[in-house]
Amino acid sequence: MSQFANYIDGQWVEGASASRNVNPSNLDDIIGEFAQADADQTQRAISAARRAFAQWSMSTPQQRFDLLDQVGSSILARKAELGRLLAREEGKTLPEAIGEVGRAGQIFKFFAGEALRIGGETVPSVRPGMTVEVTREPLGVIGLITPWNFPIAIPAWKIAPALAYGNTVVIKPADLVPASTWELVRIIAEAGAPAGVINLVMGRGAVVGEALVSSPDVDAVSFTGSVSTGRAIGAKCFASGKKFQLEMGGKNPMVVLDDADLDVAVEACINGAFYSTGQRCTASSRLIVTEGIYDRFIDAMKVRMRALKVGDALDAGTHIGPVVDDKQLQQDERYIAIAREEGGTVFGGERIERGTRGYFLSPALVTDTTPAMRINREEVFGPVASVIKVKDYNEALSVANDTEFGLSAGICTTSLKYSSHFRRHVQAGMVMVNAATAGVDYHVPFGGRKGSSYGPREQGSYAREFYTVVKTAYVSPGAV
Ligand code: NDP
């Protein structure tokens, strides 16, 4: 079986121990043994990043462009192979996985360009003879902690801007899915990143993540994952004066109004709620439907759901791959049971047997729910959507905003009036009109409000707000 090492200071280094990466579509398929770092190894990676920062922070925009552009090209050239690996380790379908790899490649291409566009500005001073110059500088060593649901795209959208703006990186991917990030780091190393500029330490959050967050040599932490972990990391970063950025959960509403095109609405809800096995922070988990279209909508959803094929992520024709692991599967089933106990009616949501041992669950639609039920308040993170029936648009908007989260929101309507009002008044970082709440572009800001996010946006040119620090310089010609 293959062994995959940590990458520290330009060297592949065995871990203190190792863990197995298992295919959730087929538990007999072991992807490999992956090194587990301990706190000492993590500290060595941080020290290497600190040393490398001295030079990398002074590299030219051209050097950074060349590295990132090369990485983007390599990822795109290996899209099919890397997509297959990603589908094997995480369980999203092969087309979804190839799409995610393609997105990672595009992200590197975009930030290659950003390295050249960093710029700055010169502002006339209010004082005679003085000039003011506003520039951006890299922060230093960035610790990156990523979740399991986008094993290459999320590492890419954190690593690429960090490097583009002259920082060095220590990344800890989710223990469940280290293979895609391992391949990404190898690509960056082979593209010529100097030793210490990118470091990979795999292992448990409680060990490696904790060491990253508590090290005084880490200047900033960018985290994506659950609310509870994110808040704990944020508190520690705040206490030690680190800059931090948190992208966390969602309970994203999708409003369907009486005047919606039924086919468009059903397609947006099926995609948003169930594709990628519902394991997206932007998943449409609350479907808020007005009473005039309600019965037709539910009937059409059930017809579409019956036609969805749940199975091995690598099989052609699979629409929904397995749940990522047993723990998540149990969480999905627990929430389905809670929804029933609280008075909901559940369609689907059953374990499915396939030719291989895997974590297969049919998509679940929970009707007869109210906004106060736990299924409408807590993130499930599986192929489970609930439906809330409302009287009209005003009630729909109010229910949409009745949540502690605020990542993504959608509306299906043919009314310009309602779509405009919703875009302005829904409390979310991203809004979709007649489209699924999940599925975003790579060159524009990504992030949410309320309990979903903390700190500046990720992606697009807005990413520089987190990965750089602003300097204001006052220049006087001095005595002449
Ligand atoms: P977790 O919060 O459990 O883990 C996220 C990362 O944090 C993992 O790498 C994990 O390590 C690490 N971690 C865990 N404990 C600590 C700690 N004490 N100190 C430092 N790091 C730690 O989330 P999941 O990976 O389970 O991902 C699912 C969750 O993430 C969902 O709730 C989902 O909503 C959210 N999410 C949000 C996104 C967004 O952009 N808003 C995107 C994707 C997911 P380990 O390897 O041990 O698990």
Short mmCIF file of C-alpha atoms and ligand atoms in Angstrom, two decimals:
data_model
loop_
_atom_site.label_atom_id
_atom_site.label_comp_id
_atom_site.label_asym_id
_atom_site.label_seq_id
_atom_site.Cartn_x
_atom_site.Cartn_y
_atom_site.Cartn_z
CA MET A 1 0.00 0.00 0.00
CA SER A 2 1.21 3.53 -0.79
CA GLN A 3 2.54 5.72 2.05
CA PHE A 4 2.07 9.47 1.78
CA ALA A 5 4.41 11.70 3.80
CA ASN A 6 4.14 15.20 5.22
CA TYR A 7 5.94 17.97 3.31
CA ILE A 8 8.14 20.15 5.51
CA ASP A 9 10.88 22.58 4.44
CA GLY A 10 11.04 21.13 0.93
CA GLN A 11 11.33 17.49 2.15
CA TRP A 12 8.86 14.60 2.32
CA VAL A 13 8.90 13.53 5.95
CA GLU A 14 7.41 10.41 7.57
CA GLY A 15 4.80 11.14 10.23
CA ALA A 16 4.83 10.22 13.90
CA SER A 17 2.12 7.68 12.92
CA ALA A 18 -0.15 7.03 9.91
CA SER A 19 -3.86 6.70 9.15
CA ARG A 20 -5.86 5.01 6.40
CA ASN A 21 -7.86 6.92 3.82
CA VAL A 22 -10.93 4.82 2.89
CA ASN A 23 -13.27 5.13 -0.10
CA PRO A 24 -16.82 5.77 1.24
CA SER A 25 -18.33 4.12 -1.88
CA ASN A 26 -16.35 0.96 -1.21
CA LEU A 27 -14.89 0.39 2.23
CA ASP A 28 -12.63 -2.35 0.85
CA ASP A 29 -10.83 0.21 -1.32
CA ILE A 30 -8.02 1.80 0.71
CA ILE A 31 -6.60 4.87 -1.02
CA GLY A 32 -3.43 4.88 1.06
CA GLU A 33 -1.72 5.33 4.41
CA PHE A 34 -1.23 9.00 5.21
CA ALA A 35 1.33 10.37 7.64
CA GLN A 36 0.05 11.88 10.89
CA ALA A 37 2.12 14.77 12.18
CA ASP A 38 2.55 15.50 15.87
CA ALA A 39 2.96 18.89 17.55
CA ASP A 40 6.79 18.86 17.12
CA GLN A 41 6.58 18.18 13.40
CA THR A 42 3.96 20.89 13.04
CA GLN A 43 6.27 23.33 14.80
CA ARG A 44 9.11 22.36 12.41
CA ALA A 45 6.83 23.15 9.49
CA ILE A 46 5.93 26.52 11.01
CA SER A 47 9.62 27.35 11.59
CA ALA A 48 10.42 26.42 7.98
CA ALA A 49 7.63 28.71 6.77
CA ARG A 50 8.97 31.49 8.99
CA ARG A 51 12.48 31.17 7.49
CA ALA A 52 11.14 31.00 3.92
CA PHE A 53 9.03 34.11 4.45
CA ALA A 54 12.10 36.35 4.46
CA GLN A 55 12.76 35.62 0.78
CA TRP A 56 9.30 34.78 -0.53
CA SER A 57 7.86 38.04 0.79
CA MET A 58 10.49 39.84 -1.32
CA SER A 59 9.96 37.74 -4.47
CA THR A 60 8.82 39.60 -7.57
CA PRO A 61 5.21 39.49 -8.75
CA GLN A 62 6.57 37.71 -11.85
CA GLN A 63 8.05 34.88 -9.73
CA ARG A 64 4.77 34.43 -7.92
CA PHE A 65 2.78 34.63 -11.16
CA ASP A 66 5.00 31.97 -12.75
CA LEU A 67 4.63 29.57 -9.83
CA LEU A 68 0.86 29.91 -9.54
CA ASP A 69 0.29 29.82 -13.29
CA GLN A 70 2.33 26.62 -13.55
CA VAL A 71 0.39 25.05 -10.68
CA GLY A 72 -2.90 25.99 -12.37
CA SER A 73 -1.76 24.44 -15.66
CA SER A 74 -0.63 21.21 -13.96
CA ILE A 75 -3.92 20.84 -12.08
CA LEU A 76 -5.95 21.41 -15.25
CA ALA A 77 -3.80 18.97 -17.25
CA ARG A 78 -4.46 16.27 -14.61
CA LYS A 79 -8.13 17.10 -14.07
CA ALA A 80 -9.52 13.66 -14.92
CA GLU A 81 -7.02 11.72 -12.79
CA LEU A 82 -7.24 14.07 -9.79
CA GLY A 83 -11.03 14.11 -10.09
CA ARG A 84 -11.07 10.34 -9.85
CA LEU A 85 -8.94 10.44 -6.71
CA LEU A 86 -11.19 13.09 -5.18
CA ALA A 87 -14.36 11.10 -5.97
CA ARG A 88 -12.73 8.03 -4.39
CA GLU A 89 -11.76 9.73 -1.15
CA GLU A 90 -14.73 12.08 -0.61
CA GLY A 91 -17.59 10.37 -2.45
CA LYS A 92 -18.91 13.13 -4.69
CA THR A 93 -19.70 11.90 -8.19
CA LEU A 94 -16.94 11.82 -10.81
CA PRO A 95 -18.34 14.78 -12.84
CA GLU A 96 -18.67 16.82 -9.62
CA ALA A 97 -15.14 15.87 -8.56
CA ILE A 98 -13.63 16.70 -11.95
CA GLY A 99 -15.50 20.01 -11.80
CA GLU A 100 -14.01 20.74 -8.39
CA VAL A 101 -10.48 20.01 -9.61
CA GLY A 102 -11.06 22.27 -12.62
CA ARG A 103 -12.13 25.01 -10.27
CA ALA A 104 -8.94 24.57 -8.21
CA GLY A 105 -6.91 24.98 -11.41
CA GLN A 106 -8.81 28.14 -12.37
CA ILE A 107 -8.32 29.57 -8.89
CA PHE A 108 -4.53 29.25 -9.24
CA LYS A 109 -4.72 30.92 -12.67
CA PHE A 110 -6.81 33.76 -11.24
CA PHE A 111 -4.45 34.40 -8.32
CA ALA A 112 -1.43 34.19 -10.63
CA GLY A 113 -2.92 37.31 -12.23
CA GLU A 114 -3.67 38.84 -8.83
CA ALA A 115 0.02 38.67 -7.96
CA LEU A 116 0.58 41.17 -10.78
CA ARG A 117 -2.42 43.32 -9.92
CA ILE A 118 -1.57 44.00 -6.27
CA GLY A 119 -0.75 47.67 -6.94
CA GLY A 120 -1.18 50.45 -4.40
CA GLU A 121 -2.15 54.11 -4.47
CA THR A 122 -0.61 57.51 -4.05
CA VAL A 123 -2.81 60.12 -2.38
CA PRO A 124 -2.12 63.86 -2.07
CA SER A 125 -1.58 64.75 1.58
CA VAL A 126 -3.59 67.41 3.36
CA ARG A 127 -0.20 68.83 4.41
CA PRO A 128 1.89 70.88 1.99
CA GLY A 129 4.80 69.08 0.37
CA MET A 130 3.79 65.68 1.74
CA THR A 131 2.71 62.64 -0.31
CA VAL A 132 0.83 59.64 1.06
CA GLU A 133 1.43 56.17 -0.32
CA VAL A 134 -0.88 53.26 0.52
CA THR A 135 0.53 49.78 -0.15
CA ARG A 136 -0.20 46.20 0.85
CA GLU A 137 2.31 43.79 2.35
CA PRO A 138 2.13 40.06 3.08
CA LEU A 139 1.22 39.01 6.62
CA GLY A 140 3.78 36.28 7.24
CA VAL A 141 3.13 32.61 8.03
CA ILE A 142 -0.47 31.55 7.37
CA GLY A 143 -1.97 28.46 9.00
CA LEU A 144 -4.71 26.88 6.88
CA ILE A 145 -7.24 24.41 8.31
CA THR A 146 -9.66 22.86 5.84
CA PRO A 147 -12.76 20.57 5.98
CA TRP A 148 -13.47 17.31 4.17
CA ASN A 149 -16.23 18.36 1.78
CA PHE A 150 -14.10 20.17 -0.85
CA PRO A 151 -10.73 18.40 -0.55
CA ILE A 152 -9.00 20.36 -3.34
CA ALA A 153 -11.05 23.54 -4.00
CA ILE A 154 -10.93 24.88 -0.43
CA PRO A 155 -7.17 24.26 0.00
CA ALA A 156 -6.71 25.91 -3.42
CA TRP A 157 -8.74 29.00 -2.56
CA LYS A 158 -6.69 29.51 0.59
CA ILE A 159 -3.19 28.52 -0.63
CA ALA A 160 -3.35 30.45 -3.94
CA PRO A 161 -4.05 33.93 -2.49
CA ALA A 162 -1.71 33.31 0.47
CA LEU A 163 1.19 32.62 -1.91
CA ALA A 164 0.16 35.21 -4.51
CA TYR A 165 0.47 38.02 -1.97
CA GLY A 166 3.85 36.81 -0.66
CA ASN A 167 2.96 34.77 2.44
CA THR A 168 4.20 31.30 3.32
CA VAL A 169 1.85 28.47 4.26
CA VAL A 170 1.39 25.54 6.60
CA ILE A 171 -1.74 23.59 5.65
CA LYS A 172 -3.60 20.94 7.65
CA PRO A 173 -6.26 19.22 5.51
CA ALA A 174 -9.16 17.29 7.05
CA ASP A 175 -7.93 13.95 8.33
CA LEU A 176 -10.71 12.18 6.43
CA VAL A 177 -9.56 13.33 2.95
CA PRO A 178 -5.83 14.12 2.82
CA ALA A 179 -5.09 12.66 -0.66
CA SER A 180 -6.29 15.52 -2.87
CA THR A 181 -4.45 18.13 -0.79
CA TRP A 182 -1.35 15.90 -0.78
CA GLU A 183 -1.42 15.85 -4.62
CA LEU A 184 -1.97 19.61 -4.71
CA VAL A 185 1.05 20.23 -2.47
CA ARG A 186 3.16 17.89 -4.61
CA ILE A 187 2.15 19.89 -7.70
CA ILE A 188 3.16 23.14 -5.97
CA ALA A 189 6.49 21.62 -4.89
CA GLU A 190 7.20 20.30 -8.39
CA ALA A 191 6.31 23.67 -9.90
CA GLY A 192 9.33 25.07 -8.04
CA ALA A 193 8.06 26.56 -4.77
CA PRO A 194 11.18 27.28 -2.69
CA ALA A 195 11.68 25.11 0.43
CA GLY A 196 9.44 26.21 3.29
CA VAL A 197 7.04 28.29 1.17
CA ILE A 198 4.41 25.53 1.28
CA ASN A 199 4.28 22.93 4.07
CA LEU A 200 1.80 20.09 4.55
CA VAL A 201 1.09 18.58 7.97
CA MET A 202 -1.59 15.91 8.02
CA GLY A 203 -3.29 14.60 11.14
CA ARG A 204 -6.00 15.27 13.68
CA GLY A 205 -7.36 18.74 14.34
CA ALA A 206 -6.92 18.33 18.07
CA VAL A 207 -3.17 17.77 17.54
CA VAL A 208 -1.99 19.45 14.33
CA GLY A 209 -4.71 22.10 14.12
CA GLU A 210 -4.27 22.94 17.76
CA ALA A 211 -0.47 23.31 17.31
CA LEU A 212 -1.02 25.67 14.36
CA VAL A 213 -3.52 27.83 16.21
CA SER A 214 -1.47 28.07 19.38
CA SER A 215 1.96 28.73 17.80
CA PRO A 216 3.22 32.29 18.28
CA ASP A 217 5.08 31.92 14.94
CA VAL A 218 1.82 31.73 12.95
CA ASP A 219 0.60 35.20 11.97
CA ALA A 220 -2.87 34.35 10.69
CA VAL A 221 -5.28 31.41 10.47
CA SER A 222 -7.85 30.79 7.75
CA PHE A 223 -10.36 28.09 8.72
CA THR A 224 -13.30 26.42 7.03
CA GLY A 225 -15.40 23.90 8.92
CA SER A 226 -18.05 23.62 11.58
CA VAL A 227 -19.33 26.46 13.75
CA SER A 228 -18.18 24.92 17.04
CA THR A 229 -14.60 24.30 15.87
CA GLY A 230 -14.46 27.68 14.13
CA ARG A 231 -15.56 29.60 17.19
CA ALA A 232 -13.04 27.80 19.41
CA ILE A 233 -10.25 28.55 16.93
CA GLY A 234 -11.36 32.19 16.65
CA ALA A 235 -11.28 32.63 20.43
CA LYS A 236 -7.73 31.24 20.60
CA CYS A 237 -6.53 33.39 17.70
CA PHE A 238 -8.05 36.47 19.29
CA ALA A 239 -6.40 35.70 22.63
CA SER A 240 -2.97 35.43 20.98
CA GLY A 241 -3.47 38.41 18.64
CA LYS A 242 -3.56 36.45 15.37
CA LYS A 243 -5.57 37.61 12.41
CA PHE A 244 -8.23 35.01 11.58
CA GLN A 245 -10.93 34.21 9.08
CA LEU A 246 -13.71 31.66 9.64
CA GLU A 247 -16.05 30.11 7.07
CA MET A 248 -18.57 27.92 8.83
CA GLY A 249 -21.98 26.38 8.42
CA GLY A 250 -25.23 27.30 6.74
CA LYS A 251 -28.98 26.63 6.87
CA ASN A 252 -29.61 28.10 3.47
CA PRO A 253 -33.16 29.03 2.46
CA MET A 254 -34.55 28.51 -1.03
CA VAL A 255 -37.82 30.40 -1.53
CA VAL A 256 -40.24 29.13 -4.18
CA LEU A 257 -43.06 31.58 -5.02
CA ASP A 258 -46.41 30.87 -6.68
CA ASP A 259 -45.25 32.57 -9.89
CA ALA A 260 -42.08 30.45 -10.22
CA ASP A 261 -41.40 28.33 -13.27
CA LEU A 262 -42.01 24.92 -11.68
CA ASP A 263 -39.33 23.07 -13.67
CA VAL A 264 -36.71 25.71 -12.88
CA ALA A 265 -37.62 25.64 -9.18
CA VAL A 266 -37.53 21.85 -8.90
CA GLU A 267 -34.20 21.65 -10.71
CA ALA A 268 -32.67 24.34 -8.48
CA CYS A 269 -33.94 22.59 -5.34
CA ILE A 270 -32.84 19.09 -6.39
CA ASN A 271 -29.37 20.38 -7.25
CA GLY A 272 -29.04 22.67 -4.24
CA ALA A 273 -30.36 20.19 -1.69
CA PHE A 274 -29.05 16.83 -2.85
CA TYR A 275 -26.11 17.07 -5.25
CA SER A 276 -22.71 16.46 -3.66
CA THR A 277 -24.82 14.37 -1.24
CA GLY A 278 -26.02 17.63 0.36
CA GLN A 279 -22.57 17.98 1.91
CA ARG A 280 -22.10 21.60 0.93
CA CYS A 281 -22.12 24.53 3.30
CA THR A 282 -24.22 26.28 0.63
CA ALA A 283 -26.77 23.43 0.32
CA SER A 284 -30.44 24.45 0.00
CA SER A 285 -31.53 22.82 3.23
CA ARG A 286 -34.74 24.84 3.90
CA LEU A 287 -37.23 24.98 1.01
CA ILE A 288 -39.75 27.76 1.75
CA VAL A 289 -42.75 27.38 -0.56
CA THR A 290 -45.86 29.55 -0.95
CA GLU A 291 -49.21 27.78 -0.70
CA GLY A 292 -50.39 28.33 -4.31
CA ILE A 293 -47.59 26.18 -5.80
CA TYR A 294 -46.96 23.95 -2.77
CA ASP A 295 -48.78 20.74 -3.83
CA ARG A 296 -47.49 20.84 -7.42
CA PHE A 297 -43.97 21.51 -6.16
CA ILE A 298 -43.95 18.62 -3.67
CA ASP A 299 -45.35 16.18 -6.25
CA ALA A 300 -42.75 17.24 -8.83
CA MET A 301 -39.92 17.00 -6.27
CA LYS A 302 -40.90 13.43 -5.41
CA VAL A 303 -40.99 12.43 -9.07
CA ARG A 304 -37.47 13.87 -9.58
CA MET A 305 -36.16 12.31 -6.36
CA ARG A 306 -37.36 8.84 -7.38
CA ALA A 307 -35.31 9.20 -10.57
CA LEU A 308 -32.07 10.10 -8.73
CA LYS A 309 -29.54 7.27 -8.75
CA VAL A 310 -27.62 6.88 -5.50
CA GLY A 311 -24.48 4.80 -5.85
CA ASP A 312 -20.74 4.48 -6.28
CA ALA A 313 -19.22 7.89 -6.95
CA LEU A 314 -17.22 6.49 -9.87
CA ASP A 315 -20.14 4.81 -11.67
CA ALA A 316 -21.43 6.56 -14.77
CA GLY A 317 -24.99 7.69 -14.19
CA THR A 318 -24.70 8.11 -10.40
CA HIS A 319 -26.40 11.35 -9.37
CA ILE A 320 -25.66 11.13 -5.63
CA GLY A 321 -22.59 9.49 -4.16
CA PRO A 322 -22.25 8.10 -0.64
CA VAL A 323 -22.21 10.03 2.62
CA VAL A 324 -18.58 10.70 3.56
CA ASP A 325 -18.32 8.40 6.59
CA ASP A 326 -20.23 6.46 9.21
CA LYS A 327 -20.28 9.35 11.69
CA GLN A 328 -21.89 11.70 9.16
CA LEU A 329 -24.35 8.97 8.08
CA GLN A 330 -25.43 8.52 11.69
CA GLN A 331 -25.82 12.29 12.04
CA ASP A 332 -28.05 12.40 8.92
CA GLU A 333 -30.21 9.56 10.24
CA ARG A 334 -30.42 11.15 13.68
CA TYR A 335 -31.77 14.39 12.20
CA ILE A 336 -34.29 12.47 10.07
CA ALA A 337 -35.51 10.72 13.24
CA ILE A 338 -35.70 14.02 15.16
CA ALA A 339 -37.72 15.57 12.32
CA ARG A 340 -40.21 12.66 12.51
CA GLU A 341 -40.47 12.94 16.29
CA GLU A 342 -41.22 16.65 15.97
CA GLY A 343 -44.11 16.00 13.56
CA GLY A 344 -42.44 16.06 10.13
CA THR A 345 -43.35 13.65 7.32
CA VAL A 346 -40.30 12.09 5.69
CA PHE A 347 -40.07 10.99 2.06
CA GLY A 348 -36.91 8.93 1.33
CA GLY A 349 -33.95 9.10 3.70
CA GLU A 350 -33.28 5.36 3.81
CA ARG A 351 -30.04 3.40 3.81
CA ILE A 352 -29.45 1.72 0.47
CA GLU A 353 -27.53 -1.51 -0.26
CA ARG A 354 -25.24 -1.47 -3.29
CA GLY A 355 -22.73 -3.96 -4.72
CA THR A 356 -20.00 -2.63 -2.41
CA ARG A 357 -19.91 -1.80 1.30
CA GLY A 358 -20.51 1.97 1.39
CA TYR A 359 -22.45 4.72 3.14
CA PHE A 360 -25.41 5.08 0.79
CA LEU A 361 -28.47 7.09 1.80
CA SER A 362 -31.44 8.03 -0.40
CA PRO A 363 -32.25 11.77 -0.47
CA ALA A 364 -34.80 12.84 2.14
CA LEU A 365 -37.54 15.48 1.87
CA VAL A 366 -39.19 16.43 5.16
CA THR A 367 -42.61 18.10 4.83
CA ASP A 368 -45.05 19.38 7.48
CA THR A 369 -42.31 21.31 9.24
CA THR A 370 -42.34 24.63 11.09
CA PRO A 371 -39.48 27.14 11.42
CA ALA A 372 -38.99 26.25 15.10
CA MET A 373 -38.22 22.56 14.45
CA ARG A 374 -34.60 21.47 14.84
CA ILE A 375 -34.50 20.29 11.23
CA ASN A 376 -34.98 23.95 10.26
CA ARG A 377 -32.49 25.39 12.73
CA GLU A 378 -29.45 23.08 12.81
CA GLU A 379 -27.13 22.10 9.98
CA VAL A 380 -27.49 18.43 8.96
CA PHE A 381 -24.83 18.38 6.22
CA GLY A 382 -26.39 15.49 4.30
CA PRO A 383 -28.94 14.83 1.50
CA VAL A 384 -31.79 16.05 3.70
CA ALA A 385 -34.03 19.04 2.90
CA SER A 386 -37.05 20.29 4.81
CA VAL A 387 -40.03 22.18 3.42
CA ILE A 388 -41.87 25.05 5.12
CA LYS A 389 -45.23 26.10 3.67
CA VAL A 390 -45.89 29.87 3.82
CA LYS A 391 -48.75 32.18 2.80
CA ASP A 392 -46.95 34.74 0.67
CA TYR A 393 -43.65 36.46 -0.21
CA ASN A 394 -43.51 38.52 3.00
CA GLU A 395 -43.80 35.46 5.20
CA ALA A 396 -41.26 33.64 3.00
CA LEU A 397 -38.69 36.41 3.48
CA SER A 398 -39.25 36.52 7.20
CA VAL A 399 -38.83 32.71 7.51
CA ALA A 400 -35.74 32.84 5.26
CA ASN A 401 -34.11 35.29 7.67
CA ASP A 402 -35.22 33.40 10.78
CA THR A 403 -31.91 31.59 11.27
CA GLU A 404 -28.60 32.15 13.01
CA PHE A 405 -26.82 31.49 9.71
CA GLY A 406 -26.44 33.68 6.62
CA LEU A 407 -24.27 32.04 3.97
CA SER A 408 -26.34 31.63 0.80
CA ALA A 409 -30.02 32.16 -0.09
CA GLY A 410 -32.11 31.63 -3.21
CA ILE A 411 -35.45 32.59 -4.70
CA CYS A 412 -37.37 31.06 -7.61
CA THR A 413 -39.77 33.58 -9.11
CA THR A 414 -40.61 35.25 -12.41
CA SER A 415 -41.34 38.52 -10.61
CA LEU A 416 -38.77 41.29 -10.96
CA LYS A 417 -40.32 43.00 -7.95
CA TYR A 418 -39.86 40.05 -5.58
CA SER A 419 -36.44 39.02 -6.88
CA SER A 420 -35.15 42.60 -6.45
CA HIS A 421 -36.63 42.93 -2.97
CA PHE A 422 -35.23 39.54 -1.93
CA ARG A 423 -31.72 40.34 -3.19
CA ARG A 424 -31.71 43.46 -1.06
CA HIS A 425 -33.39 42.16 2.09
CA VAL A 426 -32.33 38.55 2.59
CA GLN A 427 -29.60 38.29 5.23
CA ALA A 428 -27.01 36.25 3.35
CA GLY A 429 -23.56 36.71 1.88
CA MET A 430 -24.65 35.26 -1.47
CA VAL A 431 -28.05 35.36 -3.21
CA MET A 432 -29.21 33.28 -6.17
CA VAL A 433 -32.21 34.03 -8.38
CA ASN A 434 -33.71 31.00 -10.16
CA ALA A 435 -30.55 29.02 -9.39
CA ALA A 436 -29.41 26.62 -6.67
CA THR A 437 -27.94 28.16 -3.50
CA ALA A 438 -24.81 26.08 -4.09
CA GLY A 439 -22.48 26.44 -7.08
CA VAL A 440 -20.48 29.65 -7.19
CA ASP A 441 -17.95 31.31 -9.48
CA TYR A 442 -14.25 31.27 -8.58
CA HIS A 443 -13.41 34.92 -9.29
CA VAL A 444 -15.89 36.73 -7.02
CA PRO A 445 -16.21 36.96 -3.23
CA PHE A 446 -17.43 33.96 -1.25
CA GLY A 447 -18.68 34.13 2.33
CA GLY A 448 -21.61 34.78 4.61
CA ARG A 449 -23.04 36.79 7.46
CA LYS A 450 -24.29 36.14 10.98
CA GLY A 451 -23.09 32.78 12.36
CA SER A 452 -21.78 31.56 8.98
CA SER A 453 -18.63 33.61 8.59
CA TYR A 454 -16.21 35.83 10.43
CA GLY A 455 -13.66 38.12 8.85
CA PRO A 456 -13.06 39.24 5.28
CA ARG A 457 -14.45 37.39 2.27
CA GLU A 458 -12.54 34.62 0.51
CA GLN A 459 -11.89 34.37 -3.25
CA GLY A 460 -11.76 36.96 -6.00
CA SER A 461 -9.80 40.15 -5.50
CA TYR A 462 -11.50 40.50 -2.07
CA ALA A 463 -9.21 37.74 -0.75
CA ARG A 464 -6.44 40.32 -0.43
CA GLU A 465 -8.26 41.84 2.56
CA PHE A 466 -7.30 38.83 4.61
CA TYR A 467 -3.94 37.85 3.10
CA THR A 468 -2.33 41.30 3.14
CA VAL A 469 -1.86 44.13 5.61
CA VAL A 470 -2.11 47.77 4.57
CA LYS A 471 0.73 50.21 5.11
CA THR A 472 0.30 53.99 4.86
CA ALA A 473 3.58 55.84 4.23
CA TYR A 474 4.02 59.63 4.46
CA VAL A 475 6.82 61.02 2.33
CA SER A 476 8.15 64.54 2.66
CA PRO A 477 10.93 65.78 0.39
CA GLY A 478 12.71 66.94 3.57
CA ALA A 479 14.91 69.97 3.75
CA VAL A 480 15.97 71.37 0.35
P1 NDP B 1 -14.75 20.44 11.50
O1 NDP B 1 -14.99 21.77 12.07
O2 NDP B 1 -14.90 19.26 12.38
O3 NDP B 1 -13.28 20.34 10.92
C1 NDP B 1 -12.74 21.31 10.07
C2 NDP B 1 -11.23 21.26 10.19
O4 NDP B 1 -10.86 21.70 11.51
C3 NDP B 1 -10.65 19.85 10.05
O5 NDP B 1 -9.43 19.93 9.38
C4 NDP B 1 -10.48 19.43 11.49
O6 NDP B 1 -9.52 18.41 11.69
C5 NDP B 1 -10.03 20.73 12.11
N1 NDP B 1 -10.15 20.77 13.57
C6 NDP B 1 -10.98 20.05 14.36
N2 NDP B 1 -10.77 20.35 15.67
C7 NDP B 1 -9.79 21.29 15.71
C8 NDP B 1 -9.12 22.00 16.75
N3 NDP B 1 -9.44 21.81 18.03
N4 NDP B 1 -8.17 22.88 16.43
C9 NDP B 1 -7.84 23.11 15.15
N5 NDP B 1 -8.41 22.45 14.11
C10 NDP B 1 -9.38 21.56 14.37
O7 NDP B 1 -15.65 20.34 10.20
P2 NDP B 1 -15.73 19.15 9.13
O8 NDP B 1 -14.42 18.89 8.50
O9 NDP B 1 -16.42 18.02 9.80
O10 NDP B 1 -16.62 19.82 7.98
C11 NDP B 1 -18.00 19.87 8.03
C12 NDP B 1 -18.47 21.19 8.57
O11 NDP B 1 -17.82 22.27 7.92
C13 NDP B 1 -19.93 21.45 8.35
O12 NDP B 1 -20.53 21.85 9.54
C14 NDP B 1 -20.01 22.55 7.30
O13 NDP B 1 -21.09 23.38 7.48
C15 NDP B 1 -18.74 23.27 7.48
N6 NDP B 1 -18.26 23.82 6.19
C16 NDP B 1 -18.38 25.18 5.94
C17 NDP B 1 -17.96 25.71 4.76
C18 NDP B 1 -18.02 27.19 4.50
O14 NDP B 1 -17.33 27.67 3.62
N7 NDP B 1 -18.84 27.95 5.20
C19 NDP B 1 -17.40 24.87 3.70
C20 NDP B 1 -17.30 23.49 4.07
C21 NDP B 1 -17.72 23.00 5.27
P3 NDP B 1 -9.87 16.83 11.57
O15 NDP B 1 -9.04 16.41 10.46
O16 NDP B 1 -9.45 16.21 12.83
O17 NDP B 1 -11.33 16.69 11.30
#
